[in-house]
Amino acid sequence: MTQAATDTRTTTLTWEPWQPAPFVEPNGGPMLMRGSVRNHYTGRLEAVGTLETLVTVHPDGRSPMIGLERVDGTLDGRRGTFVVRLDGVVENGTATATLTIVPGSGTDELAGISGSATYVCRNVGPDGHAEVTLDVHLS
């Protein structure tokens, strides 16, 4: 039996420019938007992710967001894919998020992966980047 490896890792996240599109524009309430984002991870996680995100834009600019991302690459030399659920918010020019690995979503050498990640990004523009802290378990 193989013992699970538990480790905290850091990686850098950058994204390609994207433009969310409104799908509900109410009079006086928050606007609902959706968009596709192509993410690039470098460091202990070398991967490309495809994120589908939903964003609520409040009149004061606060923007909670949720999404699902398929990540394809290598983590500590182990190749495969996995899916994360994003739960975050952009507020006062800073984005914070928690990414939770969807149970059972790992493939190939990443089958059985579990855990989560967090990031804080103070540059949310098209050339933004964030340091991601991953707390994952590999079996």
CSV table of C-alpha atoms in Angstrom, one decimal:
chain,number,residue,atom,x,y,z
A,1,MET,CA,0.0,0.0,0.0
A,2,THR,CA,1.3,3.5,-0.9
A,3,GLN,CA,1.2,6.1,1.7
A,4,ALA,CA,-0.5,9.4,0.8
A,5,ALA,CA,1.9,12.4,0.3
A,6,THR,CA,0.7,15.5,2.0
A,7,ASP,CA,2.5,18.8,1.3
A,8,THR,CA,1.9,22.5,1.1
A,9,ARG,CA,3.1,23.8,-2.3
A,10,THR,CA,3.2,27.2,-3.9
A,11,THR,CA,2.7,28.0,-7.5
A,12,THR,CA,2.2,31.2,-9.6
A,13,LEU,CA,-1.1,31.7,-11.4
A,14,THR,CA,-1.4,34.0,-14.5
A,15,TRP,CA,-4.3,34.3,-16.8
A,16,GLU,CA,-5.0,35.3,-20.4
A,17,PRO,CA,-7.1,38.5,-20.9
A,18,TRP,CA,-10.8,37.7,-20.7
A,19,GLN,CA,-14.0,39.6,-20.8
A,20,PRO,CA,-17.0,38.4,-18.8
A,21,ALA,CA,-20.4,39.0,-20.5
A,22,PRO,CA,-23.6,40.0,-18.7
A,23,PHE,CA,-26.5,37.6,-18.8
A,24,VAL,CA,-28.7,39.5,-16.3
A,25,GLU,CA,-28.7,43.3,-16.1
A,26,PRO,CA,-31.3,44.3,-13.6
A,27,ASN,CA,-32.4,47.8,-12.9
A,28,GLY,CA,-30.8,48.8,-9.6
A,29,GLY,CA,-29.5,45.4,-8.4
A,30,PRO,CA,-26.4,43.3,-9.0
A,31,MET,CA,-25.5,42.4,-12.6
A,32,LEU,CA,-24.8,38.7,-13.3
A,33,MET,CA,-21.9,37.9,-15.7
A,34,ARG,CA,-20.2,34.8,-17.0
A,35,GLY,CA,-16.9,34.2,-18.7
A,36,SER,CA,-14.2,31.7,-19.7
A,37,VAL,CA,-10.7,32.1,-18.5
A,38,ARG,CA,-7.5,30.4,-19.6
A,39,ASN,CA,-5.2,30.1,-16.6
A,40,HIS,CA,-1.5,29.2,-16.5
A,41,TYR,CA,0.2,27.7,-13.4
A,42,THR,CA,4.0,27.7,-13.0
A,43,GLY,CA,6.1,26.3,-10.2
A,44,ARG,CA,5.4,23.0,-8.4
A,45,LEU,CA,2.2,22.8,-10.5
A,46,GLU,CA,2.9,23.2,-14.2
A,47,ALA,CA,-0.5,23.3,-15.9
A,48,VAL,CA,-3.1,25.0,-18.0
A,49,GLY,CA,-6.6,25.5,-16.6
A,50,THR,CA,-9.9,26.2,-18.3
A,51,LEU,CA,-12.2,28.0,-15.9
A,52,GLU,CA,-15.9,28.8,-16.4
A,53,THR,CA,-16.9,31.5,-14.0
A,54,LEU,CA,-20.0,33.3,-12.8
A,55,VAL,CA,-19.7,36.7,-11.3
A,56,THR,CA,-22.2,38.9,-9.4
A,57,VAL,CA,-21.2,42.6,-9.8
A,58,HIS,CA,-22.8,44.7,-7.1
A,59,PRO,CA,-23.4,48.5,-7.7
A,60,ASP,CA,-20.6,49.2,-5.1
A,61,GLY,CA,-18.1,47.1,-7.2
A,62,ARG,CA,-17.9,44.1,-4.9
A,63,SER,CA,-18.0,41.0,-7.1
A,64,PRO,CA,-18.5,37.5,-5.6
A,65,MET,CA,-17.5,34.7,-8.1
A,66,ILE,CA,-17.9,31.0,-8.4
A,67,GLY,CA,-16.6,28.6,-11.0
A,68,LEU,CA,-15.3,25.2,-12.1
A,69,GLU,CA,-11.8,24.8,-13.6
A,70,ARG,CA,-10.3,21.8,-15.3
A,71,VAL,CA,-6.5,21.8,-14.7
A,72,ASP,CA,-4.3,19.8,-17.0
A,73,GLY,CA,-0.6,19.4,-16.3
A,74,THR,CA,2.0,18.0,-13.8
A,75,LEU,CA,2.2,18.4,-10.0
A,76,ASP,CA,5.6,17.4,-8.6
A,77,GLY,CA,6.2,15.5,-11.8
A,78,ARG,CA,2.9,13.5,-11.7
A,79,ARG,CA,0.9,14.0,-14.9
A,80,GLY,CA,-2.9,14.2,-15.1
A,81,THR,CA,-6.0,16.4,-14.8
A,82,PHE,CA,-8.3,17.4,-12.0
A,83,VAL,CA,-11.2,19.8,-11.4
A,84,VAL,CA,-11.4,22.6,-8.8
A,85,ARG,CA,-14.4,24.5,-7.6
A,86,LEU,CA,-13.7,28.2,-7.2
A,87,ASP,CA,-15.3,30.4,-4.5
A,88,GLY,CA,-14.0,33.9,-4.3
A,89,VAL,CA,-14.6,37.7,-4.3
A,90,VAL,CA,-13.1,40.8,-5.9
A,91,GLU,CA,-13.3,43.7,-3.5
A,92,ASN,CA,-11.4,47.1,-3.4
A,93,GLY,CA,-9.2,45.9,-6.3
A,94,THR,CA,-8.2,42.6,-4.5
A,95,ALA,CA,-9.3,39.1,-5.5
A,96,THR,CA,-9.3,36.3,-2.9
A,97,ALA,CA,-10.4,32.8,-3.6
A,98,THR,CA,-10.5,29.3,-2.3
A,99,LEU,CA,-10.1,26.4,-4.8
A,100,THR,CA,-11.4,23.0,-3.7
A,101,ILE,CA,-10.5,19.9,-5.6
A,102,VAL,CA,-13.6,18.1,-6.7
A,103,PRO,CA,-13.5,14.6,-5.1
A,104,GLY,CA,-12.9,11.8,-7.7
A,105,SER,CA,-11.9,14.3,-10.5
A,106,GLY,CA,-8.2,13.3,-10.7
A,107,THR,CA,-7.0,11.3,-13.7
A,108,ASP,CA,-3.9,9.4,-14.6
A,109,GLU,CA,-1.0,9.9,-12.1
A,110,LEU,CA,-3.2,12.5,-10.3
A,111,ALA,CA,-6.0,10.0,-9.6
A,112,GLY,CA,-7.0,10.2,-5.9
A,113,ILE,CA,-5.8,13.9,-5.5
A,114,SER,CA,-7.7,15.8,-2.9
A,115,GLY,CA,-7.3,19.1,-1.1
A,116,SER,CA,-7.6,22.8,-1.7
A,117,ALA,CA,-5.8,26.0,-2.6
A,118,THR,CA,-6.1,29.7,-1.8
A,119,TYR,CA,-4.9,32.9,-3.4
A,120,VAL,CA,-4.9,36.6,-2.9
A,121,CYS,CA,-4.4,38.8,-6.0
A,122,ARG,CA,-3.9,42.5,-5.7
A,123,ASN,CA,-3.6,43.0,-9.5
A,124,VAL,CA,-6.8,41.7,-11.0
A,125,GLY,CA,-6.3,43.3,-14.4
A,126,PRO,CA,-5.6,41.4,-17.7
A,127,ASP,CA,-1.9,41.1,-16.8
A,128,GLY,CA,-2.6,40.0,-13.3
A,129,HIS,CA,-1.0,37.2,-11.4
A,130,ALA,CA,-1.3,35.5,-8.0
A,131,GLU,CA,0.7,33.3,-5.7
A,132,VAL,CA,-1.3,30.2,-5.0
A,133,THR,CA,-0.9,28.1,-1.9
A,134,LEU,CA,-1.9,24.5,-2.5
A,135,ASP,CA,-2.6,22.1,0.3
A,136,VAL,CA,-3.1,18.8,-1.5
A,137,HIS,CA,-2.9,15.1,-0.8
A,138,LEU,CA,-1.6,12.7,-3.4
A,139,SER,CA,-2.2,9.0,-3.0
